[in-house]
Amino acid sequence: MFNESKKWHLKGIEASQKYDEKNLFYTHIHGLAQTYTELRDYQNALKLFKECLEYKEDTEIILGSYINIADIYSRLKDYDNANIYYKKGKTLCDKTNNFQGKAIVLLGLGENYQHENKYQEALKMFQEALVISDENELNQLSIISRSTIGNCYLSQKKYNDAKLFFTEALQKSIHFGLLQTQIEIYDELRKISIKQEDFKNAYLFYEKSIHLKDSISKLERIKEINELEIKYQTTQKQKEIESLRFENEVKKLALASQEDAIKNIILKEEIFKKNNENTLLAYQNSSNKKRNEIALLKKNQQLKNLEINQQKNLKLLIISAFLILLIPIIALLFQFHKRFKVQHLLNIKQSEISSQKINSILKEQELDLIKASIRGQDKERQRISQELHDSIGGNLAAIKLQINNLNSSNFSNIQQISQQLDDTYQQVRNLSHTLLPKKFSQNKFLEVLESYLNNIGEASKIKISFISYRKEEINKLDENIQVEIFKIIQELLTNTIKHAQATEIEVQLNCVEDIFNLLFEDNGIGFETKNTPKGIGLINLENRINKLNSSFIIDSKLKRGTIINIEIPIFRSKPKALIKKY
């Protein structure tokens, strides 16, 4: 898989050099360096990352290169060089006010100091990262900073200090609903309690860890049940589609049988013509034979001229009568042939009309599918709007009135207001859960997406190619990111079906290090990106991409199709993975 990534990055470098796209060139250089890092070819990776430092127009690429170079030196246990590049990254973050990048750099410096047993310097870096994370509401980095401080104290056997920071990290994890992080912290607290011989608390932490694991297992079972239900419904729909296909095949067979019948009639007509021709030839041969006999009789029997003339006249009368009868027969045959030809043309027209009706039925089915999808989205938006207005809006209005009327004489209402705030928070949380597509919690993300693309391809008669790289990493992405990616692809497909007149679409998903890449390409009519006004679809797409702190490039020309490249940064729960964001 990494060799495939290497191949495509090399192609990207070649294409960006051809079209003089500097940003795209250094982006592929950075991606190729990350691929070499995964392949443990650290020398080539360092060489390419240092080449990226020459590109001064994108501070994100420079900062990412500083952090990745420092990370490679850390893997090689060359902590002095690693700290030099971490500090360069810290200086760049100070200039650009990049608080998130600065917190990541400080966590990397602290980890290096901890490896060197310089616990005081490590604690200083971790605590500074904690302050930045709390001030800027970087909640995930805040939890990681507290956990790393706890691990540092644990390495020094300062169990009470370690327990304090792990407890703070646990509270934040509970607040944000990070179940897996809670399990890991409960395990660390259990180890500390065992070290302190506090076996009662150790058992309590163990019970909570087991309880969370059981809860996760229960949720997974519920997901499996829902998944089976969805599969059943999908099977029923497939049966209906197969039934429609069978009816279409029956109609096609009926048309084919009509064509065979027409061919048989034409063949019979040709046979009839041949028989008529043979009959005429037979009469001609017979006439010639009679003439020869008459000539012979004239020479041999001069005496019987009168008798022969009488016989000849008689025969001529017979032939004339026969010809008189034959002419109407030929006229009737001509009229029959003419009528048969008209009927044949009518049958051809009827076949064309039937084919057009079938195509119109298929088009109506496609429109029905699209309309049904739009109606579902409208109903969901209406439900969410009503929920926000009736439940959450009403609660907030009541809380506001009570706070305005609050004075020294009725502080007893504070508890009631607190309870209403808790209820409102729970409603918001429930509403947010209902917004997440159930399929993502019941199936792997790529399976859902591939099934969706196949359904759209069958409905729209567009050939859709789907390629994904590092499937396990993509399936493990945060569910919120998966939802946004799915909606972005929906928006792109909708725009393509409506406007592009495309027959082929290619969708590529790549996840390398902490960068998720979406490449969407069609062979439609294209458009001029500079002169075309932004529609609602493009504005929605930009809003979703900005929401993910992502970047995207649109490459389109008239009669050349459209290529859209989107890159989304991904944050993980461990410092190492967060560092590879760039």
Coordinates of C-alpha atoms in Angstrom, one line a residue:
M1 CA 0.0 0.0 0.0
F2 CA 2.8 2.4 0.8
N3 CA 4.5 1.6 -2.5
E4 CA 1.2 2.5 -4.2
S5 CA 1.1 5.8 -2.3
K6 CA 4.7 6.4 -3.3
K7 CA 3.8 5.9 -7.0
W8 CA 0.9 8.4 -6.9
H9 CA 2.9 11.0 -5.1
L10 CA 5.6 10.7 -7.7
K11 CA 3.0 11.1 -10.4
G12 CA 1.6 14.2 -8.6
I13 CA 5.1 15.7 -8.4
E14 CA 5.5 15.2 -12.2
A15 CA 2.1 16.7 -13.0
S16 CA 2.7 19.7 -10.6
Q17 CA 6.1 20.4 -12.3
K18 CA 4.4 20.2 -15.7
Y19 CA 1.8 22.8 -14.8
D20 CA 4.1 24.8 -12.6
E21 CA 2.0 24.3 -9.4
K22 CA 4.4 25.0 -6.6
N23 CA 2.0 24.5 -3.7
L24 CA 0.9 21.1 -5.2
F25 CA 4.5 20.2 -5.8
Y26 CA 5.6 20.7 -2.2
T27 CA 2.4 19.1 -1.0
H28 CA 3.3 15.9 -2.9
I29 CA 7.0 16.2 -1.7
H30 CA 5.7 16.4 1.9
G31 CA 3.3 13.4 1.3
L32 CA 6.2 11.3 -0.3
A33 CA 8.4 12.1 2.7
Q34 CA 5.7 10.8 5.1
T35 CA 5.4 7.6 3.0
Y36 CA 9.2 7.1 3.3
T37 CA 8.8 7.6 7.0
E38 CA 6.2 4.8 7.2
L39 CA 8.6 2.6 5.1
R40 CA 11.3 3.5 7.7
D41 CA 13.5 4.9 4.9
Y42 CA 14.4 7.8 7.3
Q43 CA 17.3 9.1 5.1
N44 CA 15.1 9.9 2.1
A45 CA 12.3 11.1 4.4
L46 CA 14.7 13.6 6.1
K47 CA 16.0 14.8 2.7
L48 CA 12.5 15.5 1.4
F49 CA 11.3 17.2 4.6
K50 CA 14.3 19.5 4.5
E51 CA 13.5 20.3 0.9
C52 CA 10.0 21.4 2.0
L53 CA 11.6 23.9 4.3
E54 CA 12.7 25.9 1.1
Y55 CA 9.0 26.6 0.3
K56 CA 8.4 29.9 2.3
E57 CA 4.8 30.5 1.0
D58 CA 3.0 28.0 3.2
T59 CA 3.8 28.1 6.9
E60 CA 1.8 24.9 7.5
I61 CA 4.1 22.8 5.3
I62 CA 7.2 24.4 7.0
L63 CA 5.8 23.7 10.5
G64 CA 4.8 20.2 9.5
S65 CA 8.3 19.5 8.1
Y66 CA 9.9 20.8 11.4
I67 CA 7.8 18.5 13.5
N68 CA 8.2 15.5 11.2
I69 CA 12.0 16.0 11.1
A70 CA 12.1 16.2 14.9
D71 CA 9.9 13.1 15.1
I72 CA 12.3 11.1 12.9
Y73 CA 15.3 12.2 15.0
S74 CA 13.4 11.1 18.1
R75 CA 12.8 7.7 16.6
L76 CA 16.6 7.5 15.9
K77 CA 17.2 8.5 19.5
D78 CA 19.1 11.6 18.3
Y79 CA 17.4 13.8 20.9
D80 CA 19.7 16.8 20.4
N81 CA 18.8 17.3 16.7
A82 CA 15.2 16.5 17.5
N83 CA 15.0 19.3 20.1
I84 CA 16.6 21.7 17.6
Y85 CA 13.8 21.2 15.1
Y86 CA 11.1 21.2 17.7
K87 CA 12.4 24.6 18.9
K88 CA 12.4 25.9 15.3
G89 CA 8.8 24.8 15.1
K90 CA 8.0 26.6 18.4
T91 CA 9.5 29.8 17.1
L92 CA 7.4 29.6 13.9
C93 CA 4.3 29.0 16.0
D94 CA 5.0 32.1 18.1
K95 CA 5.3 34.2 15.0
T96 CA 2.0 32.9 13.5
N97 CA 0.1 32.6 16.8
N98 CA -0.5 28.9 16.1
F99 CA -1.4 27.8 19.6
Q100 CA -2.4 24.2 18.5
G101 CA 0.9 23.7 16.7
K102 CA 2.8 25.1 19.7
A103 CA 1.1 22.7 22.1
I104 CA 2.0 19.8 19.9
V105 CA 5.7 20.9 19.7
L106 CA 5.8 21.3 23.5
L107 CA 4.5 17.8 24.0
G108 CA 7.2 16.5 21.6
L109 CA 9.9 18.3 23.5
G110 CA 8.6 17.0 26.8
E111 CA 8.6 13.5 25.5
N112 CA 12.2 13.8 24.4
Y113 CA 13.3 15.2 27.8
Q114 CA 11.4 12.3 29.5
H115 CA 13.3 9.8 27.4
E116 CA 16.5 11.5 28.6
N117 CA 15.3 11.3 32.2
K118 CA 15.3 15.1 32.4
Y119 CA 12.0 15.0 34.3
Q120 CA 12.0 18.7 35.4
E121 CA 12.5 20.0 31.8
A122 CA 9.8 17.5 30.6
L123 CA 7.3 18.6 33.2
K124 CA 7.9 22.3 32.3
M125 CA 7.1 21.5 28.6
F126 CA 4.0 19.4 29.5
Q127 CA 2.7 22.1 31.9
E128 CA 3.2 24.9 29.3
A129 CA 1.3 22.8 26.7
L130 CA -1.4 22.3 29.3
V131 CA -1.8 26.0 29.9
I132 CA -2.0 26.7 26.1
S133 CA -4.6 23.9 25.6
D134 CA -6.8 25.2 28.4
E135 CA -6.6 28.8 27.4
N136 CA -7.5 28.0 23.8
E137 CA -10.1 25.2 24.5
L138 CA -8.0 22.5 22.8
N139 CA -9.8 19.9 24.8
Q140 CA -8.2 16.8 23.3
L141 CA -4.7 18.2 23.7
S142 CA -5.7 19.3 27.3
I143 CA -6.5 15.7 28.2
I144 CA -3.3 14.4 26.6
S145 CA -1.2 17.0 28.4
R146 CA -2.6 15.9 31.8
S147 CA -2.0 12.3 31.0
T148 CA 1.6 12.9 29.9
I149 CA 2.2 14.9 33.2
G150 CA 0.7 12.0 35.1
N151 CA 3.0 9.5 33.3
C152 CA 6.0 11.7 34.1
Y153 CA 5.2 11.8 37.8
L154 CA 4.6 8.1 37.7
S155 CA 8.1 7.6 36.2
Q156 CA 9.4 9.5 39.2
K157 CA 7.2 7.4 41.6
K158 CA 5.4 10.5 42.7
Y159 CA 2.1 8.6 42.9
N160 CA 0.0 11.3 44.5
D161 CA 0.9 14.0 41.9
A162 CA 0.4 11.5 39.1
K163 CA -3.0 10.5 40.6
L164 CA -4.1 14.2 40.7
F165 CA -3.4 14.8 37.0
F166 CA -4.9 11.5 35.9
T167 CA -8.0 12.4 37.9
E168 CA -8.3 15.7 36.1
A169 CA -7.8 14.0 32.7
L170 CA -10.5 11.5 33.7
Q171 CA -13.0 14.3 34.6
K172 CA -12.5 16.0 31.2
S173 CA -12.8 12.6 29.4
I174 CA -16.1 12.0 31.2
H175 CA -17.3 15.5 30.3
F176 CA -16.6 14.9 26.6
G177 CA -17.8 11.3 26.5
L178 CA -14.4 9.7 25.5
L179 CA -15.1 6.2 26.7
Q180 CA -11.9 4.6 25.5
T181 CA -9.8 7.3 27.1
Q182 CA -11.7 6.8 30.4
I183 CA -10.8 3.1 30.3
E184 CA -7.1 3.9 29.8
I185 CA -7.0 6.4 32.7
Y186 CA -8.9 4.0 35.0
D187 CA -6.2 1.4 34.3
E188 CA -3.4 3.9 35.1
L189 CA -5.2 4.9 38.4
R190 CA -5.6 1.2 39.2
K191 CA -1.8 0.7 38.8
I192 CA -1.1 3.7 41.0
S193 CA -3.4 2.4 43.7
I194 CA -1.7 -1.0 43.6
K195 CA 1.7 0.8 44.0
Q196 CA 0.3 2.6 47.0
E197 CA -1.3 -0.6 48.3
D198 CA -4.7 1.0 48.2
F199 CA -6.4 -2.2 47.0
K200 CA -9.9 -1.0 47.7
N201 CA -9.6 1.9 45.2
A202 CA -7.7 -0.3 42.9
Y203 CA -10.6 -2.7 42.8
L204 CA -13.0 0.3 42.4
F205 CA -11.1 1.6 39.4
Y206 CA -11.0 -2.0 38.0
E207 CA -14.8 -2.3 38.3
K208 CA -15.3 1.1 36.5
S209 CA -13.0 0.0 33.7
I210 CA -14.9 -3.3 33.3
H211 CA -18.2 -1.4 33.4
L212 CA -17.2 0.9 30.6
K213 CA -15.9 -2.1 28.5
D214 CA -19.3 -3.8 29.1
S215 CA -21.1 -0.6 28.0
I216 CA -19.1 -0.5 24.8
S217 CA -19.8 -4.2 24.2
K218 CA -23.5 -3.6 24.7
L219 CA -23.5 -0.6 22.3
E220 CA -21.7 -2.8 19.7
R221 CA -24.4 -5.5 20.1
I222 CA -27.1 -2.9 19.6
K223 CA -25.3 -1.8 16.5
E224 CA -25.2 -5.3 15.2
I225 CA -28.9 -5.7 15.6
N226 CA -29.6 -2.4 13.8
E227 CA -27.2 -3.5 11.1
L228 CA -29.2 -6.8 10.6
E229 CA -32.4 -4.8 10.3
I230 CA -30.9 -2.4 7.7
K231 CA -29.6 -5.4 5.7
Y232 CA -33.1 -7.0 5.8
Q233 CA -34.6 -3.8 4.5
T234 CA -31.9 -3.5 1.8
T235 CA -32.6 -7.1 0.7
Q236 CA -36.3 -6.3 0.3
K237 CA -35.6 -3.3 -1.8
Q238 CA -33.2 -5.3 -4.0
K239 CA -35.9 -7.8 -4.5
E240 CA -38.3 -5.1 -5.8
I241 CA -35.6 -3.8 -8.1
E242 CA -35.0 -7.3 -9.4
S243 CA -38.7 -7.7 -10.1
L244 CA -38.7 -4.5 -12.1
R245 CA -35.7 -5.7 -14.1
F246 CA -37.5 -9.0 -14.8
E247 CA -40.5 -7.2 -16.2
N248 CA -38.2 -5.1 -18.4
E249 CA -36.5 -8.3 -19.7
V250 CA -39.9 -9.8 -20.5
K251 CA -40.8 -6.7 -22.5
K252 CA -37.5 -7.0 -24.4
L253 CA -38.2 -10.7 -25.2
A254 CA -41.7 -9.8 -26.5
L255 CA -40.2 -7.2 -28.8
A256 CA -37.5 -9.7 -30.0
S257 CA -40.3 -12.3 -30.8
Q258 CA -42.1 -9.6 -32.8
E259 CA -38.9 -9.0 -34.8
D260 CA -38.5 -12.7 -35.5
A261 CA -42.1 -12.9 -36.7
I262 CA -41.5 -10.0 -39.1
K263 CA -38.4 -11.7 -40.4
N264 CA -40.4 -14.9 -41.1
I265 CA -43.1 -13.0 -43.0
I266 CA -40.4 -11.4 -45.2
L267 CA -38.8 -14.8 -45.8
K268 CA -42.2 -16.2 -46.9
E269 CA -42.7 -13.3 -49.2
E270 CA -39.4 -13.9 -50.9
I271 CA -40.3 -17.6 -51.3
F272 CA -43.6 -16.6 -52.9
K273 CA -41.8 -14.3 -55.3
K274 CA -39.4 -17.1 -56.3
N275 CA -42.4 -19.5 -56.9
N276 CA -44.0 -16.9 -59.2
E277 CA -40.8 -16.4 -61.1
N278 CA -40.5 -20.2 -61.6
T279 CA -44.1 -20.4 -62.8
L280 CA -43.5 -17.6 -65.4
L281 CA -40.3 -19.4 -66.6
A282 CA -42.3 -22.6 -66.9
Y283 CA -44.9 -20.8 -69.0
Q284 CA -42.2 -19.2 -71.2
N285 CA -40.5 -22.6 -71.7
S286 CA -43.8 -24.1 -72.6
S287 CA -44.6 -21.3 -75.1
N288 CA -41.2 -21.7 -76.8
K289 CA -41.7 -25.4 -77.1
K290 CA -45.0 -25.0 -78.7
R291 CA -43.6 -22.5 -81.2
N292 CA -40.8 -25.0 -82.1
E293 CA -43.4 -27.7 -82.7
I294 CA -45.5 -25.4 -84.9
A295 CA -42.4 -24.5 -87.0
L296 CA -41.6 -28.2 -87.4
L297 CA -45.2 -29.0 -88.4
K298 CA -45.0 -26.2 -91.1
K299 CA -42.0 -27.8 -92.7
N300 CA -43.1 -31.3 -92.5
Q301 CA -46.8 -31.0 -93.1
Q302 CA -47.5 -28.4 -95.8
L303 CA -50.9 -30.0 -96.4
K304 CA -52.1 -29.4 -92.9
N305 CA -51.5 -25.6 -92.8
L306 CA -55.2 -24.7 -92.4
E307 CA -55.6 -27.1 -89.5
I308 CA -52.3 -25.9 -87.9
N309 CA -53.4 -22.3 -88.2
Q310 CA -56.7 -23.1 -86.5
Q311 CA -54.9 -24.8 -83.7
K312 CA -52.4 -21.9 -83.4
N313 CA -55.3 -19.4 -83.2
L314 CA -56.9 -21.5 -80.6
K315 CA -53.7 -21.7 -78.5
L316 CA -53.2 -17.9 -78.8
L317 CA -56.7 -17.4 -77.5
I318 CA -55.9 -19.7 -74.5
I319 CA -52.7 -17.9 -73.8
S320 CA -54.4 -14.5 -74.0
A321 CA -57.1 -15.6 -71.6
F322 CA -54.4 -16.9 -69.2
L323 CA -52.5 -13.6 -69.4
I324 CA -55.7 -11.7 -68.8
L325 CA -56.2 -13.8 -65.6
L326 CA -52.6 -13.5 -64.6
I327 CA -52.4 -9.7 -64.6
P328 CA -55.0 -9.2 -61.7
I329 CA -53.2 -11.8 -59.7
I330 CA -49.9 -9.9 -60.1
A331 CA -51.7 -6.6 -59.2
L332 CA -53.1 -8.3 -56.0
L333 CA -49.6 -9.6 -55.1
F334 CA -48.2 -6.1 -55.5
Q335 CA -50.9 -4.6 -53.3
F336 CA -50.2 -7.3 -50.6
H337 CA -46.5 -6.6 -50.7
K338 CA -47.1 -2.8 -50.4
R339 CA -49.4 -3.4 -47.3
F340 CA -46.9 -5.8 -45.8
K341 CA -44.2 -3.2 -46.2
V342 CA -46.3 -0.5 -44.5
Q343 CA -47.1 -2.9 -41.6
H344 CA -43.4 -3.7 -41.2
L345 CA -42.7 0.1 -40.9
L346 CA -45.5 0.4 -38.3
N347 CA -44.0 -2.4 -36.3
I348 CA -40.6 -0.8 -36.3
K349 CA -42.1 2.5 -35.1
Q350 CA -44.0 0.7 -32.4
S351 CA -40.7 -0.9 -31.2
E352 CA -39.0 2.5 -31.1
I353 CA -42.0 3.9 -29.1
S354 CA -41.8 1.0 -26.6
S355 CA -38.0 1.6 -26.2
Q356 CA -38.6 5.3 -25.5
K357 CA -41.3 4.4 -22.9
I358 CA -38.9 2.1 -21.1
N359 CA -36.2 4.8 -21.1
S360 CA -38.7 7.4 -19.8
I361 CA -39.7 4.9 -17.0
L362 CA -36.1 4.5 -16.0
K363 CA -35.5 8.3 -16.0
E364 CA -38.7 8.7 -13.8
Q365 CA -37.3 6.1 -11.4
E366 CA -34.0 8.1 -11.2
L367 CA -35.9 11.3 -10.5
D368 CA -38.0 9.6 -7.9
L369 CA -34.9 8.4 -6.1
I370 CA -33.4 11.9 -6.1
K371 CA -36.7 13.5 -5.0
A372 CA -37.1 10.9 -2.2
S373 CA -33.6 11.8 -0.9
I374 CA -34.4 15.5 -1.0
R375 CA -37.7 15.0 0.8
G376 CA -36.0 13.0 3.5
Q377 CA -33.4 15.7 4.0
D378 CA -36.1 18.4 4.2
K379 CA -38.1 16.4 6.8
E380 CA -35.0 15.9 8.9
R381 CA -34.2 19.7 8.7
Q382 CA -37.8 20.5 9.7
R383 CA -37.6 18.1 12.6
I384 CA -34.4 19.5 13.9
S385 CA -35.7 23.1 13.6
Q386 CA -38.8 22.2 15.5
E387 CA -36.8 20.4 18.2
L388 CA -34.5 23.5 18.6
H389 CA -37.4 25.9 18.7
D390 CA -39.9 23.9 20.9
S391 CA -37.6 22.1 23.4
I392 CA -34.3 23.8 23.7
G393 CA -35.5 27.3 22.8
G394 CA -38.3 27.0 25.4
N395 CA -35.9 25.8 28.1
L396 CA -33.4 28.6 27.5
A397 CA -36.2 31.2 27.5
A398 CA -37.5 29.9 30.9
I399 CA -34.0 29.9 32.3
K400 CA -33.4 33.5 31.1
L401 CA -36.6 34.7 32.8
Q402 CA -35.7 33.1 36.1
I403 CA -32.2 34.6 36.0
N404 CA -33.6 38.0 35.3
N405 CA -35.9 37.7 38.3
L406 CA -33.2 36.3 40.6
N407 CA -32.4 38.3 43.7
S408 CA -31.2 37.9 47.2
S409 CA -34.6 36.7 48.4
N410 CA -35.0 33.6 46.1
F411 CA -31.6 31.9 45.8
S412 CA -33.5 28.7 46.3
N413 CA -34.3 28.8 42.6
I414 CA -30.7 28.2 41.7
Q415 CA -31.0 24.5 42.0
Q416 CA -34.1 24.5 39.8
I417 CA -32.2 26.6 37.1
S418 CA -29.3 24.2 37.3
Q419 CA -31.6 21.2 36.7
Q420 CA -33.1 23.0 33.7
L421 CA -29.6 23.6 32.3
D422 CA -28.8 19.9 32.7
D423 CA -32.0 19.0 30.9
T424 CA -31.3 21.4 28.0
Y425 CA -27.7 20.1 27.7
Q426 CA -29.0 16.5 27.5
Q427 CA -31.5 17.5 24.8
V428 CA -28.7 19.2 22.8
R429 CA -26.6 16.0 23.2
N430 CA -29.5 13.7 22.1
L431 CA -30.2 16.0 19.1
S432 CA -26.5 15.8 18.1
H433 CA -26.6 12.0 18.3
T434 CA -29.7 11.9 16.1
L435 CA -27.9 13.9 13.4
L436 CA -25.2 11.2 13.0
P437 CA -26.1 8.7 10.3
K438 CA -26.9 5.4 11.9
K439 CA -25.1 3.5 9.2
F440 CA -21.7 4.8 10.4
S441 CA -22.2 3.4 13.9
Q442 CA -23.4 0.1 12.5
N443 CA -21.1 -0.5 9.5
K444 CA -17.6 0.3 8.5
F445 CA -17.5 3.8 6.9
L446 CA -16.0 2.6 3.6
E447 CA -18.6 -0.1 3.2
V448 CA -21.4 2.4 3.7
L449 CA -19.8 4.8 1.3
E450 CA -19.1 2.1 -1.4
S451 CA -22.8 0.9 -1.1
Y452 CA -24.0 4.5 -1.5
L453 CA -21.8 5.0 -4.6
N454 CA -23.0 1.8 -6.2
N455 CA -26.6 2.7 -5.7
I456 CA -26.1 6.2 -7.2
G457 CA -24.2 4.6 -10.1
E458 CA -27.0 2.1 -10.9
A459 CA -29.7 4.8 -10.5
S460 CA -28.0 7.5 -12.6
K461 CA -26.3 5.1 -15.2
I462 CA -23.0 6.8 -14.4
K463 CA -19.9 4.6 -14.1
I464 CA -18.4 5.4 -10.6
S465 CA -14.9 4.1 -9.7
F466 CA -14.0 4.0 -6.0
I467 CA -10.5 3.6 -4.6
S468 CA -9.4 3.9 -1.0
Y469 CA -5.9 3.7 0.5
R470 CA -5.3 2.6 4.1
K471 CA -8.8 1.4 4.7
E472 CA -8.3 0.6 8.3
E473 CA -7.1 4.2 9.1
I474 CA -10.1 5.7 7.2
N475 CA -12.6 3.4 9.0
K476 CA -11.0 4.5 12.4
L477 CA -11.5 8.2 11.7
D478 CA -13.5 10.3 14.1
E479 CA -17.2 9.7 13.3
N480 CA -17.8 13.5 13.0
I481 CA -15.1 13.7 10.3
Q482 CA -16.6 10.7 8.5
V483 CA -20.1 12.3 8.5
E484 CA -18.6 15.5 7.0
I485 CA -16.7 13.5 4.3
F486 CA -19.8 11.6 3.4
K487 CA -21.9 14.9 3.1
I488 CA -19.1 16.5 1.0
I489 CA -19.2 13.5 -1.4
Q490 CA -23.0 13.7 -1.5
E491 CA -22.8 17.4 -2.4
L492 CA -20.2 16.7 -5.2
L493 CA -22.2 13.8 -6.7
T494 CA -25.4 16.0 -6.6
N495 CA -23.6 18.8 -8.5
T496 CA -22.1 16.4 -11.0
I497 CA -25.5 14.7 -11.8
K498 CA -27.3 18.0 -12.1
H499 CA -24.8 20.1 -14.1
A500 CA -21.8 18.1 -15.4
Q501 CA -23.5 15.7 -17.9
A502 CA -20.8 13.2 -16.9
T503 CA -20.7 9.5 -17.8
E504 CA -17.7 8.5 -15.5
I505 CA -16.8 9.6 -12.0
E506 CA -13.7 8.6 -10.0
V507 CA -13.5 8.9 -6.2
Q508 CA -10.2 8.4 -4.4
L509 CA -9.8 8.4 -0.6
N510 CA -6.2 8.4 0.9
C511 CA -5.2 8.6 4.5
V512 CA -1.4 9.1 5.1
E513 CA -0.2 10.1 8.5
D514 CA -2.5 12.8 9.8
I515 CA -3.8 14.0 6.3
F516 CA -6.9 12.7 4.8
N517 CA -7.2 13.4 1.0
L518 CA -10.3 13.3 -1.1
L519 CA -9.8 13.3 -4.9
F520 CA -13.1 13.7 -7.0
E521 CA -12.9 13.6 -10.8
D522 CA -15.5 13.5 -13.6
N523 CA -15.4 13.6 -17.4
G524 CA -18.3 16.1 -17.7
I525 CA -18.5 19.4 -19.6
G526 CA -16.5 21.3 -17.0
F527 CA -16.7 25.0 -16.3
E528 CA -14.5 28.1 -16.0
T529 CA -13.7 28.4 -12.3
K530 CA -12.9 32.2 -12.6
N531 CA -16.0 33.3 -14.4
T532 CA -18.6 31.0 -12.9
P533 CA -20.6 32.4 -9.9
K534 CA -20.8 30.3 -6.8
G535 CA -24.0 28.4 -6.3
I536 CA -25.6 27.0 -3.2
G537 CA -23.9 23.6 -3.6
L538 CA -20.4 25.2 -3.9
I539 CA -21.1 27.5 -0.9
N540 CA -22.2 24.5 1.2
L541 CA -19.1 22.6 0.2
E542 CA -16.8 25.5 1.2
N543 CA -18.6 25.8 4.6
R544 CA -18.1 22.2 5.3
I545 CA -14.4 22.3 4.3
N546 CA -13.8 25.4 6.4
K547 CA -15.5 23.7 9.3
L548 CA -12.9 21.0 9.2
N549 CA -10.0 23.5 8.9
S550 CA -9.3 21.9 5.5
S551 CA -8.2 23.1 2.1
F552 CA -9.4 22.2 -1.4
I553 CA -8.5 22.9 -5.1
I554 CA -10.8 22.9 -8.1
D555 CA -9.3 22.3 -11.5
S556 CA -11.8 22.5 -14.3
K557 CA -11.9 23.6 -17.9
L558 CA -14.7 23.6 -20.5
K559 CA -15.0 20.2 -22.3
R560 CA -12.2 18.8 -20.1
G561 CA -14.1 17.7 -16.9
T562 CA -13.5 18.7 -13.3
I563 CA -11.0 17.6 -10.6
I564 CA -11.5 18.5 -7.0
N565 CA -8.8 17.8 -4.4
I566 CA -9.6 18.2 -0.7
E567 CA -7.2 17.7 2.2
I568 CA -8.4 17.4 5.7
P569 CA -6.1 17.4 8.8
I570 CA -6.8 14.7 11.3
F571 CA -6.1 14.8 15.1
R572 CA -5.7 11.6 17.1
S573 CA -5.7 10.8 20.8
K574 CA -1.9 10.2 21.1
P575 CA 0.9 12.9 20.8
K576 CA 2.7 11.0 18.1
A577 CA -0.3 10.9 15.8
L578 CA -1.2 14.5 16.5
I579 CA 2.4 15.6 15.5
K580 CA 1.9 14.0 12.1
K581 CA -1.0 16.2 11.3
Y582 CA 1.2 18.4 9.2

